[in-house]
Coordinates of C-alpha atoms in Angstrom, one line a residue:
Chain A
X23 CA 0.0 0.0 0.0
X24 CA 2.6 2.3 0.6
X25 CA 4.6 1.8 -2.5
X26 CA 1.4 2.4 -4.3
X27 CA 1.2 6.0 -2.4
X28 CA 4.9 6.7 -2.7
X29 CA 4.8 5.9 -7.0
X30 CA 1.9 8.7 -6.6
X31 CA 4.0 11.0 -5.1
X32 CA 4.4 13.0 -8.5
X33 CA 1.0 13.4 -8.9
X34 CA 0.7 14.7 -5.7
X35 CA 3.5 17.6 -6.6
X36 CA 1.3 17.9 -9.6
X37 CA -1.6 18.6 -7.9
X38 CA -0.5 20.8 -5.5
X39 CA 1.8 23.3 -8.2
X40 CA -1.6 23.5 -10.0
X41 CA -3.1 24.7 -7.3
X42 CA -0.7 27.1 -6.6
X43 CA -0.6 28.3 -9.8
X44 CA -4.6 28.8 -9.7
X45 CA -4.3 30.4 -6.1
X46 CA -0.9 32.8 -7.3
X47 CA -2.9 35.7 -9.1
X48 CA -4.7 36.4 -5.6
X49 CA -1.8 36.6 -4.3
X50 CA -1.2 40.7 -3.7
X51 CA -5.0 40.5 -3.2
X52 CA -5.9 43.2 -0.8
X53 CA -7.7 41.9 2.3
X54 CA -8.7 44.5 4.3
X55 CA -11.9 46.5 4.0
X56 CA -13.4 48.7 6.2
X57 CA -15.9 46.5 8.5
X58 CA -19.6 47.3 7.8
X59 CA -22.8 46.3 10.2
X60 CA -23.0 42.9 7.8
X61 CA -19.2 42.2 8.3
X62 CA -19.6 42.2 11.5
X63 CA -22.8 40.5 12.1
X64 CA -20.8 37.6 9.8
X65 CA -17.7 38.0 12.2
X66 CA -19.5 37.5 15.6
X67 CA -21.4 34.4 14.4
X68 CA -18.2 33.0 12.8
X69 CA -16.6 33.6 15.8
X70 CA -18.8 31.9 17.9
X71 CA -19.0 28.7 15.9
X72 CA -14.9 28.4 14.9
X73 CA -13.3 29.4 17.9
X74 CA -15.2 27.4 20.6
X75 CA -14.3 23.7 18.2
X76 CA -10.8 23.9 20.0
X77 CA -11.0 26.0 23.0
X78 CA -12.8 28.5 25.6
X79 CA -13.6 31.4 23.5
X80 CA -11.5 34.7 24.8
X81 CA -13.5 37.9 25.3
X82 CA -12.3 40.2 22.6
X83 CA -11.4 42.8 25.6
X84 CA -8.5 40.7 26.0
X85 CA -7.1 41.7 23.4
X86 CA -6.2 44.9 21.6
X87 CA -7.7 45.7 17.8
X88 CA -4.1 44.9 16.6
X89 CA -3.4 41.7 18.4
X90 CA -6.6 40.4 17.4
X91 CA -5.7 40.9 14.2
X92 CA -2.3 39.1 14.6
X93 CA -4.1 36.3 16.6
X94 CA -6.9 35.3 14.6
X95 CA -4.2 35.6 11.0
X96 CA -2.6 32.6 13.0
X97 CA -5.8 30.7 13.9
X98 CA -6.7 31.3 10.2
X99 CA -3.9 29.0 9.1
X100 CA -4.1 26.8 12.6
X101 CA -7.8 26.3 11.9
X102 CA -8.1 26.4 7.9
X103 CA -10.5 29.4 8.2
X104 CA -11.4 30.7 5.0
X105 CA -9.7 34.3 4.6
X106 CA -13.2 36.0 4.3
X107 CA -14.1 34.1 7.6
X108 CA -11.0 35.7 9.3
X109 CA -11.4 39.1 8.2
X110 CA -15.3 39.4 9.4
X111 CA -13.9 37.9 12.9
X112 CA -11.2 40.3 13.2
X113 CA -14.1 43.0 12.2
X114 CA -16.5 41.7 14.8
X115 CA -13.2 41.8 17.4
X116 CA -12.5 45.1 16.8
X117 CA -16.1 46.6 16.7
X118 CA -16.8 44.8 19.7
X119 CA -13.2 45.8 21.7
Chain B
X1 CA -34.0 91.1 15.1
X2 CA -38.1 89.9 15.8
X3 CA -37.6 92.1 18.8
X4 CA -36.7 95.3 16.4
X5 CA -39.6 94.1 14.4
X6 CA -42.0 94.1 17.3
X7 CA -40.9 97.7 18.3
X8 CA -41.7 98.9 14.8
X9 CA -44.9 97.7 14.7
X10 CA -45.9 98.6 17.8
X11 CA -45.1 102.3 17.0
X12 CA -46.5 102.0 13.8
X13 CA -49.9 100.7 15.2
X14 CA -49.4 103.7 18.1
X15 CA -49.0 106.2 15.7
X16 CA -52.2 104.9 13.7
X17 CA -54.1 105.1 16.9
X18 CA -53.3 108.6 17.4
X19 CA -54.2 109.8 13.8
X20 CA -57.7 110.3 14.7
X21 CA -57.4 112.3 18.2
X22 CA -55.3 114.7 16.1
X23 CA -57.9 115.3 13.3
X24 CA -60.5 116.2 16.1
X25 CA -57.5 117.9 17.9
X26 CA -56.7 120.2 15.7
X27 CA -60.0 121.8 15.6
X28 CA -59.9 122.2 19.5
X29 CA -56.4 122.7 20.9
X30 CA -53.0 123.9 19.3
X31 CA -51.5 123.1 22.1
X32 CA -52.8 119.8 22.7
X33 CA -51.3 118.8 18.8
X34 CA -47.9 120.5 20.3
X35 CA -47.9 118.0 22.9
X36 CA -48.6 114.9 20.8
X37 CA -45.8 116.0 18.5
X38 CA -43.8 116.2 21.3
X39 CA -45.1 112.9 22.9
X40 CA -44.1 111.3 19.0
X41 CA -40.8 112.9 19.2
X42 CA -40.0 111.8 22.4
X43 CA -41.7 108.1 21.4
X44 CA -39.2 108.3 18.5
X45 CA -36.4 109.0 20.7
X46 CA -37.0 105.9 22.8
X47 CA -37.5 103.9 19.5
X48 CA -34.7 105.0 18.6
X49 CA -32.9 104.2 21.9
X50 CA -34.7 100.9 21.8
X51 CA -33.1 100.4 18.5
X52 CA -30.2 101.2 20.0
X53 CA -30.6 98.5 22.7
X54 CA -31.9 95.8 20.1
X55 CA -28.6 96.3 18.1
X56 CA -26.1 96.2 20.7
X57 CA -28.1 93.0 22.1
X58 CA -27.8 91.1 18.7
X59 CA -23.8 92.5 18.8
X60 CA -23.7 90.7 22.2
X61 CA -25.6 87.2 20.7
X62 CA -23.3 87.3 17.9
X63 CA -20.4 87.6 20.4
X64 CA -21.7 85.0 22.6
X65 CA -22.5 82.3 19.1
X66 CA -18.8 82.7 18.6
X67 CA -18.1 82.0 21.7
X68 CA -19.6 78.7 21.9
X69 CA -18.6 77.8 18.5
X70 CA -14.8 78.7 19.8
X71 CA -15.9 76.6 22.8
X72 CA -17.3 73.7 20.5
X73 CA -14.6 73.6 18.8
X74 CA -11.8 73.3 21.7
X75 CA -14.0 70.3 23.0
X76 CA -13.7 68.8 20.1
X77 CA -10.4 69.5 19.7
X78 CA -9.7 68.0 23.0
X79 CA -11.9 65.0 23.1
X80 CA -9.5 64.1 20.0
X81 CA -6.2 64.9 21.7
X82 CA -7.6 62.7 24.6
X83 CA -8.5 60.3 22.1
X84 CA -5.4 59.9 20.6
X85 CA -3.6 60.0 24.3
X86 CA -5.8 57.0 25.2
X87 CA -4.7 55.2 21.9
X88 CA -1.1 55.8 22.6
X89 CA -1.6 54.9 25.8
X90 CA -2.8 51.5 24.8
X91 CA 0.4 51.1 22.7
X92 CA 2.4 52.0 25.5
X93 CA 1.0 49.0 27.9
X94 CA 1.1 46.8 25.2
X95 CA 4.6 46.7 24.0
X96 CA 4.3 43.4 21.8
X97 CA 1.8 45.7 19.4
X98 CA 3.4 48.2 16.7
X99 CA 0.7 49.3 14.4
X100 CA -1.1 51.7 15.8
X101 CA -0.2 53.9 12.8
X102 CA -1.2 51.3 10.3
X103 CA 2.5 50.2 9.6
X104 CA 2.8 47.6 7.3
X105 CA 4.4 45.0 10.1
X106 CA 2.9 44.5 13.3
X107 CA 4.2 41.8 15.6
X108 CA 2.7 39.8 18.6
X109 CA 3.7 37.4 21.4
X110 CA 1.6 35.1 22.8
X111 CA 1.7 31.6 24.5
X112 CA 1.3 29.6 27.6
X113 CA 2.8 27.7 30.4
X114 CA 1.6 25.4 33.0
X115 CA 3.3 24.1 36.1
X116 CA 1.7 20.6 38.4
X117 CA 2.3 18.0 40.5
X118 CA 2.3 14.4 40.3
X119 CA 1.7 12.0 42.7
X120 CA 2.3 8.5 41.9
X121 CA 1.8 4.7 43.4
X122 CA 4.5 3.3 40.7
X123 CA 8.3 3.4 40.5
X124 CA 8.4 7.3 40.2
X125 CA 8.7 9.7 42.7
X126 CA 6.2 12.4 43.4
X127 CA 7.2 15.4 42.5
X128 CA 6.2 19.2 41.5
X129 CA 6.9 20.2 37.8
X130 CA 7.7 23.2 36.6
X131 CA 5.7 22.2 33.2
X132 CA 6.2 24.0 30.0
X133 CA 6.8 27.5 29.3
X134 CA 6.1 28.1 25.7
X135 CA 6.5 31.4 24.3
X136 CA 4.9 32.3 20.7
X137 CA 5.9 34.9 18.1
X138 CA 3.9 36.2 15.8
X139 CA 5.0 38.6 12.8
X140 CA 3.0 39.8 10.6
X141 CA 3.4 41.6 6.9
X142 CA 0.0 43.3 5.7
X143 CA -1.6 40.3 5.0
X144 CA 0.5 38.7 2.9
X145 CA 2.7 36.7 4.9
X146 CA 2.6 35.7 8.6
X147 CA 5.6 34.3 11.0
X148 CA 5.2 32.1 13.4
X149 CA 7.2 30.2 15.8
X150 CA 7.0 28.7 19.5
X151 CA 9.6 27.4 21.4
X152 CA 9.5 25.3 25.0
X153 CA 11.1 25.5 28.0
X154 CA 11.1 22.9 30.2
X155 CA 13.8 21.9 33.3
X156 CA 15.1 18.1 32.6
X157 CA 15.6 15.9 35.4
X158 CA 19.1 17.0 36.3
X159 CA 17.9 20.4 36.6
X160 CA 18.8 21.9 33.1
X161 CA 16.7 23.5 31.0
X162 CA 15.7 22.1 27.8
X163 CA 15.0 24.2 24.7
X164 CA 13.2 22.7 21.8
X165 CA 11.4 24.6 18.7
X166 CA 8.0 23.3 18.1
X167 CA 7.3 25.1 15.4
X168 CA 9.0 27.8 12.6
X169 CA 7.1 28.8 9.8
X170 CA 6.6 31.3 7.3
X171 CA 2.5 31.8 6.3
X172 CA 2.1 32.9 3.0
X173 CA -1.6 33.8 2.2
X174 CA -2.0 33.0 -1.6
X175 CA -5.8 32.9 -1.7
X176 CA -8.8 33.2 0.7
X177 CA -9.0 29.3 0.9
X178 CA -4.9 28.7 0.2
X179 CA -2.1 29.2 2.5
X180 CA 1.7 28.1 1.4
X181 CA 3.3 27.0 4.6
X182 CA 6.9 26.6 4.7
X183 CA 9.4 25.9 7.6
X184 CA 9.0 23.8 10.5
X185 CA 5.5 22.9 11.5
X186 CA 3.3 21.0 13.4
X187 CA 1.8 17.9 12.0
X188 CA -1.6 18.1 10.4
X189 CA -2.1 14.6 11.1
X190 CA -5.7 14.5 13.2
X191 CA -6.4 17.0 16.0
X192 CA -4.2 17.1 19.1
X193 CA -1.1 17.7 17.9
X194 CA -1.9 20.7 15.8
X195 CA -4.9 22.3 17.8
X196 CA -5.7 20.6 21.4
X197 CA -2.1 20.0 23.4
X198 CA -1.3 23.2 24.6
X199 CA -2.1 22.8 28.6
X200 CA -4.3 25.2 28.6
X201 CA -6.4 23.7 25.6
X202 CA -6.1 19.6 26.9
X203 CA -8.6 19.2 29.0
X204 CA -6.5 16.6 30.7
X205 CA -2.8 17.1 32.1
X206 CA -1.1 15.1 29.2
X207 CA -1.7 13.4 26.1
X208 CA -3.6 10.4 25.7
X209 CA -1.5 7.1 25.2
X210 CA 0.2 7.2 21.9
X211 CA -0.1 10.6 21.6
X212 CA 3.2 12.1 22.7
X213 CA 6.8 11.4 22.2
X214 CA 7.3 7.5 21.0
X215 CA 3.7 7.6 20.0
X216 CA 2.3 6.8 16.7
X217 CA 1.0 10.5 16.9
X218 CA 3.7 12.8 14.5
X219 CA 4.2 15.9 16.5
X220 CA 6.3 18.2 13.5
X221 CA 8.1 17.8 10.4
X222 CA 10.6 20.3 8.0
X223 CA 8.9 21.1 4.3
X224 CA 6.1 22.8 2.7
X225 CA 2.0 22.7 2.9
X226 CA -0.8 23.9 1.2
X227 CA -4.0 24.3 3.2
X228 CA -6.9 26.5 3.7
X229 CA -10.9 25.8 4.1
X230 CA -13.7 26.3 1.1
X231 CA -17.2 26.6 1.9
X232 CA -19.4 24.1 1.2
X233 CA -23.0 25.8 1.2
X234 CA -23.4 26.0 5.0
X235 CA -20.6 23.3 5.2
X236 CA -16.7 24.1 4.8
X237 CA -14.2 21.5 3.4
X238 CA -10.5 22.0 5.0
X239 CA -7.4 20.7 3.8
X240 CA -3.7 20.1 4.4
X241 CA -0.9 18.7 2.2
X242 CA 2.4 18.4 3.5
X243 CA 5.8 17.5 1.7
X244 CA 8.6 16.9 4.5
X245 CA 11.5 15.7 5.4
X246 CA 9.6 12.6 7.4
X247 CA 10.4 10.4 10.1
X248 CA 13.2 8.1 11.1
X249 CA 13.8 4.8 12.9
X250 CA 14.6 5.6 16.4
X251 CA 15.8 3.3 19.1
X252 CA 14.2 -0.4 19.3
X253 CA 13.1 0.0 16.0
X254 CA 10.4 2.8 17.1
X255 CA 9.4 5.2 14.6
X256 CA 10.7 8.3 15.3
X257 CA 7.7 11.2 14.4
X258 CA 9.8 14.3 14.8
X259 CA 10.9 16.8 12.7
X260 CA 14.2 16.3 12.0
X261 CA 16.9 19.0 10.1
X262 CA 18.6 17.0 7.5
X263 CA 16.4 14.0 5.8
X264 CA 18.1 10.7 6.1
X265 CA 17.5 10.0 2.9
X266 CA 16.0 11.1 -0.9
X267 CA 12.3 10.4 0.2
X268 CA 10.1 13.1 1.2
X269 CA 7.3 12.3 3.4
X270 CA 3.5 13.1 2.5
X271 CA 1.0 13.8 5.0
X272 CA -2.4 15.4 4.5
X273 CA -5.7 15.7 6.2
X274 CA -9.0 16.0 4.9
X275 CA -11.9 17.8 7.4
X276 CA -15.6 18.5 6.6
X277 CA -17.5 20.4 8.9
X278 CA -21.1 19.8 7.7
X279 CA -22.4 21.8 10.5
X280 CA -20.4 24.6 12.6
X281 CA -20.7 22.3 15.9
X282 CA -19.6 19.0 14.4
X283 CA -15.9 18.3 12.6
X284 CA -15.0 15.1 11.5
X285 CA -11.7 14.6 9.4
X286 CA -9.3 12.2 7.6
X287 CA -5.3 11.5 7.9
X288 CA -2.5 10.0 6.3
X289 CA 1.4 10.1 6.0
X290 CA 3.7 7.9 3.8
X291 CA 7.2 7.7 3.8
X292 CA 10.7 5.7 4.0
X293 CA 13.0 5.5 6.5
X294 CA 16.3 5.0 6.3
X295 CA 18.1 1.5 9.6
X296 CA 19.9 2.9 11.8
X297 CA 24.1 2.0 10.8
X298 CA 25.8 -0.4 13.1
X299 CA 27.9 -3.6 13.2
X300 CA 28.1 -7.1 11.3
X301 CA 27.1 -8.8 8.3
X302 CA 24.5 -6.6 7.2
X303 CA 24.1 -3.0 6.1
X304 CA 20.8 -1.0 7.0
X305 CA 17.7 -0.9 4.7
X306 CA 14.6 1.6 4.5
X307 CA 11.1 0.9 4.8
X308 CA 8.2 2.2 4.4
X309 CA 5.7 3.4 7.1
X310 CA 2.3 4.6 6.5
X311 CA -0.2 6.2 8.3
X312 CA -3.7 6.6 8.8
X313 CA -6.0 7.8 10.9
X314 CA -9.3 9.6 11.7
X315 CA -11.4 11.7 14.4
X316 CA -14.2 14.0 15.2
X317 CA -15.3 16.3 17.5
X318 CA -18.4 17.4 18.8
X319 CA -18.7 20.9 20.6
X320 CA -21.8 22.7 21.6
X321 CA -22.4 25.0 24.4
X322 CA -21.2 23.2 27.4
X323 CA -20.6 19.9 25.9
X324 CA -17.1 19.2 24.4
X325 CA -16.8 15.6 23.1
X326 CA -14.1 14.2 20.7
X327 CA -12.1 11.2 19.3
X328 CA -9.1 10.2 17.1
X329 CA -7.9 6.7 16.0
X330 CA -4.6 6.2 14.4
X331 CA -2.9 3.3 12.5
X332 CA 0.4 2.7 11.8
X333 CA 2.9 0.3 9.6
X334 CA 6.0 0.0 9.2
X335 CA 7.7 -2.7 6.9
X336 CA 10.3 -4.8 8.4
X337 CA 13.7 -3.7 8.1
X338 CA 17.7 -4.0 8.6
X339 CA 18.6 -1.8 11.0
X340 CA 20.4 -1.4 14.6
X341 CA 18.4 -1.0 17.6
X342 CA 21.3 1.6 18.7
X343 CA 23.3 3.3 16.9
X344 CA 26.9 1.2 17.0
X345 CA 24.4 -1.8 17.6
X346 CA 24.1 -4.8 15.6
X347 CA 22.3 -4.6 12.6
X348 CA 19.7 -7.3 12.3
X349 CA 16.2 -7.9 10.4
X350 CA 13.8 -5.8 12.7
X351 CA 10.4 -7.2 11.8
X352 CA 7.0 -5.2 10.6
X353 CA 5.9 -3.4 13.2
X354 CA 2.1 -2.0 13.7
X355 CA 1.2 0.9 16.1
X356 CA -2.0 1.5 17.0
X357 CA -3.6 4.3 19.2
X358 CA -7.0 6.1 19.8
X359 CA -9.2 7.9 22.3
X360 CA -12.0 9.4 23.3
X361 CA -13.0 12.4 25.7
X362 CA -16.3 14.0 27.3
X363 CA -16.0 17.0 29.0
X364 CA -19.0 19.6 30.5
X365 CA -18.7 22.8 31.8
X366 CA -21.1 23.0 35.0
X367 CA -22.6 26.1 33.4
X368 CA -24.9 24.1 31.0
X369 CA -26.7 23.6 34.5
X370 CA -25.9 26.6 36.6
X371 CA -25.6 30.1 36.8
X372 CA -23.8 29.8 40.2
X373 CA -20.7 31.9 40.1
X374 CA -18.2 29.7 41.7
X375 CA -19.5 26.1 40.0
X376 CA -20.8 27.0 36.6
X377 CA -16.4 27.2 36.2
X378 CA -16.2 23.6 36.7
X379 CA -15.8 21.1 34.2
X380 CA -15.7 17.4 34.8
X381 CA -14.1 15.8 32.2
X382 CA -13.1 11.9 31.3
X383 CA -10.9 10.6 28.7
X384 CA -10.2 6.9 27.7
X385 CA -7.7 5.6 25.4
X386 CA -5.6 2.6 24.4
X387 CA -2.0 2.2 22.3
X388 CA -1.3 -1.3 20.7
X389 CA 2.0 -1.8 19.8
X390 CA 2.9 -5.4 17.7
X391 CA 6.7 -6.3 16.6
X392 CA 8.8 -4.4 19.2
X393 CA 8.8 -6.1 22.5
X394 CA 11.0 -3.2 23.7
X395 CA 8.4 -0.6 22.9
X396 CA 5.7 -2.4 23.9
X397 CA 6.8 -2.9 27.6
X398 CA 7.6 1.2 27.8
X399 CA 4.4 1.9 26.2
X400 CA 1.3 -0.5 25.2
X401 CA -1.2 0.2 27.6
X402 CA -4.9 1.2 28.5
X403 CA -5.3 4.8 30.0
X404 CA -8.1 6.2 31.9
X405 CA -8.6 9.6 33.0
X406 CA -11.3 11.2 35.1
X407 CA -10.5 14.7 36.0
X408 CA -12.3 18.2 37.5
X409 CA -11.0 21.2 35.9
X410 CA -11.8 25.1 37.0
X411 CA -12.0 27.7 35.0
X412 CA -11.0 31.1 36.0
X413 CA -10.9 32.5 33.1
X414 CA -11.5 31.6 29.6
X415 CA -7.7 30.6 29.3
X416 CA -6.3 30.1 32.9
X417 CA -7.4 26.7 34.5
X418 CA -6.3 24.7 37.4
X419 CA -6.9 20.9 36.7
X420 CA -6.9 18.3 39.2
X421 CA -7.4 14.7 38.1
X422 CA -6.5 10.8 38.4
X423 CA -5.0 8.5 35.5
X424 CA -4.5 4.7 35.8
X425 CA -2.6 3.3 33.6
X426 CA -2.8 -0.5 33.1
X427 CA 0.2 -1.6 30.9
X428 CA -0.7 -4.8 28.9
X429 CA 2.4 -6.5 29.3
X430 CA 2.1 -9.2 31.6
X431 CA 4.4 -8.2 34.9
X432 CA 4.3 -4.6 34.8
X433 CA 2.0 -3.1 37.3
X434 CA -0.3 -1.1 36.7
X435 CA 0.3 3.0 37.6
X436 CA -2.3 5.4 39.5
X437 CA -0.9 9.0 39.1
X438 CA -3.1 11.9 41.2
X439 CA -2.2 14.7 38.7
X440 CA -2.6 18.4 38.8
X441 CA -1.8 21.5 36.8
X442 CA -2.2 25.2 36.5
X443 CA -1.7 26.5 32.9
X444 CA -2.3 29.9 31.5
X445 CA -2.0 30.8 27.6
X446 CA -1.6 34.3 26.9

């Protein structure tokens, strides 16, 4: 079984430059926006339903507007969050810090 | 300037009034038309003083509407010097933030740490621990590309103090549902390793069996992944491939899960996992890892080989409100081999060798139930487990075993608990006793 995975290893490269390739023109795409009521109604119920799947979830008072920001960047990646996802969290932090 | 109307009209009206008496007047009494001319003249003297008064009481309005617009104006001018004070003071007390003036780079430091006691009926001695201290960097670059590493501190045996890096790795954001990792990193193989073992996350004091270090459980790797999460509808799809350096054979034959700087050979391990989240409460997921590894060189008539080891695995957690239930199950093969059990050691055929490990965990937090302020902090919590290990006797003395844990943990905050709670171990080698350790832990991440 494992020789049968390790002969597919080139596909696996394959598959994973193509996607890069696909992802690469978003690349210097600009994330921020300026949070709006819908943002941050988003945020708050993302937040709610991502952050407690791990762990006790921290009242955004905690936390400054810029370390949320920081914070929930590395749970993005930690926790596979979409990007969108993210950024309406870190608009619900910061509109409710 | 209704008050200078007023007047006007008032002596307008007065002067109508008097029109008549000064017809008939005229035909009566000179003097008497004198006297009302000099009655109007004097009434037009105090109109005009009137005037007078009305002007230089609109002069003193004006003044006073500049006044409070001045006024207005240094309160606003104020409130926005205290505003920016306050925001500077903020910087101030938080030293690890620096972009307050929307600089491109902002940093962060985070972490947590955790210090316990053991008390144990086996071999070992009781004894406090000074736990982990893991500190956490965070650097960020707009939002293009994120650094992260952690590092541990922890005081060995003889009293010196151990430094290890978990992780090292550079995020770079290619797409709202792709992220190019590449550095060190923590494996993405199932849940624990990645999301639930810092001590302030685990629920229980340590890992389950099979989870932590000699464990069929990889804890990091050197390379590359691709991850990210797309939304499915109402459901989201995550994803991780890894390419890495991979494991290695470690001592008795083990399989050695750790990163390691240099590959000891031309294979590059694969790992990914697969997660669906079909609702927001409910995650189950998918894992696997394949790769070679190299014996381990030693004496006599035989050189080392490689084999292969593969992995797989799955869990699923469960978290609503109070409730916080979970499980993983992982599998493990590797191929027999030529290899020394030490380095220097004799190199002999090692045969296959399967690794088996899994648990599940149940934990409530009292405030499902109650509002009290004091007990709706507690959370009971229970974890069972069990790691099978077949073609290393070595290993499976150290290591096979069933583990129980039933523990009480107390929340003072959402990310400072104190933990108190008893495992048994019962080891399924025949011979070795069985272990009750009373186990109990502070940890904080910040």
């Amino acid at each position: 079984m494992t020789n049968r995975l390790c002969n597919n290893k080139s596909y696996v490269w394959a598959l994973a430059t193509v996607f890069m390739l696909l992802a690469t023109p978003s690349f210097a795409a600009d994330q921020t926006s300026k949070p709006d009521p819908a943002q941050t109604a988003r945020g708050a119920k993302a937040w709610a339903a991502n952050c407690a799947r791990c762990h006790n979830m921290r009242s955004p008072k905690e936390l400054t507007d810029e370390e949320w920001a920081i914070s929930v960047t590395h749970m993005r990646v930690r926790a596979n969050l979409p990007g969108n996802v993210a950024d309406d969290i870190i608009a619900f932090l910061k509109a409710s810090n | 300037m209704n008050t200078k109307k007023y007047l006007l009209r008032t002596a307008f009206a007065g002067s109508l009034m008097l029109f008549p008496t000064l017809a008939f007047g005229q035909t009566t009494n000179n003097v008497s038309i004198e006297a009302l001319l000099q009655r109007i003249e004097q009434m037009e003297q105090e109109l005009s003083g009137l005037k007078a008064q009305v002007k230089q009481a609109n002069s003193k309005a004006d003044s006073a509407n500049q006044n409070a617009a001045a006024a207005i104006e240094k309160a606003e001018t104020a409130t926005q010097e205290a505003k920016t004070a306050k925001q500077e003071a903020v910087r101030t007390a938080s030293p690890s933030t620096t972009n307050n003036n929307g600089s491109d780079t902002k940093w962060h430091l985070a972490g947590y740490a955790d210090a316990g006691l053991v008390i144990t009926d086996g071999d070992g001695q009781d004894t406090f621990t000074s736990g982990k201290f893991n500190p956490m960097f965070h650097f960020q670059y707009k939002d293009l590309v994120l650094f992260e590493g952690e590092l541990e501190f922890t005081t060995d045996s003889e009293g010196k103090t151990d430094v290890e890096l978990e992780y090292s790795q550079f995020d770079i954001f290619l797409h709202d549902n792709a992220t190019l990792v590449v550095g060190k990193y923590l494996s993405p193989v199932g849940q624990f390793q990645e999301r639930l073992h810092p001590s302030w996350i685990n629920k229980i004091q340590g890992a389950p069996a099979g989870f932590a270090h000699d464990g069929v459980q990889p804890a990091n790797d050197i390379g590359a992944q691709l991850r990210g999460g797309i939304p499915l509808g109402s459901a989201v799809l995550t994803y991780v491939l890894a390419v890495g350096n991979g494991p290695r054979i470690g001592h008795e034959g083990g399989i050695e899960l750790e990163a390691s700087g240099n590959d000891d050979n031309n294979n590059k391990a694969v790992t990914g996992r697969i997660g669906f989240l079909p609702i927001a409460n409910l995650e189950i997921g998918a894992s696997f890892l394949t790769a070679k590894a190299d014996g381990i060189d030693g004496m006599g008539v035989f050189t080392p080989s490689n084999a292969d080891f593969f992995l797989w695995g799955v869990d699923g957690a469960f978290t609503r409100g109070p409730w916080d239930a979970r499980f993983e199950y992982l599998n493990g093969e590797r191929d027999s081999l030529f290899s020394a059990h030490e380095p220097g050691g004799d190199v002999e055929l090692l045969p296959m060798m399967e690794l088996e490990a899994w648990y599940t965990q149940l934990a409530y937090r009292l405030s499902g139930v109650t509002e009290h302020p004091v007990l709706r902090n507690f959370e009971p919590v229970v974890r069972y487990g069990e790691f099978i290990i077949v073609g290393s006797d070595e290993l499976r003395e150290e290591n096979a075993q069933k583990r129980l844990n039933v523990g009480l943990n107390y929340w003072l905050a959402p990310s400072i608990v104190a933990k108190g709670g008893v495992e048994w171990r019962n080891f399924k080698v025949v011979g070795i006793s069985s272990e009750t350790l009373y186990q109990f832990q502070f940890a904080y991440g910040f």
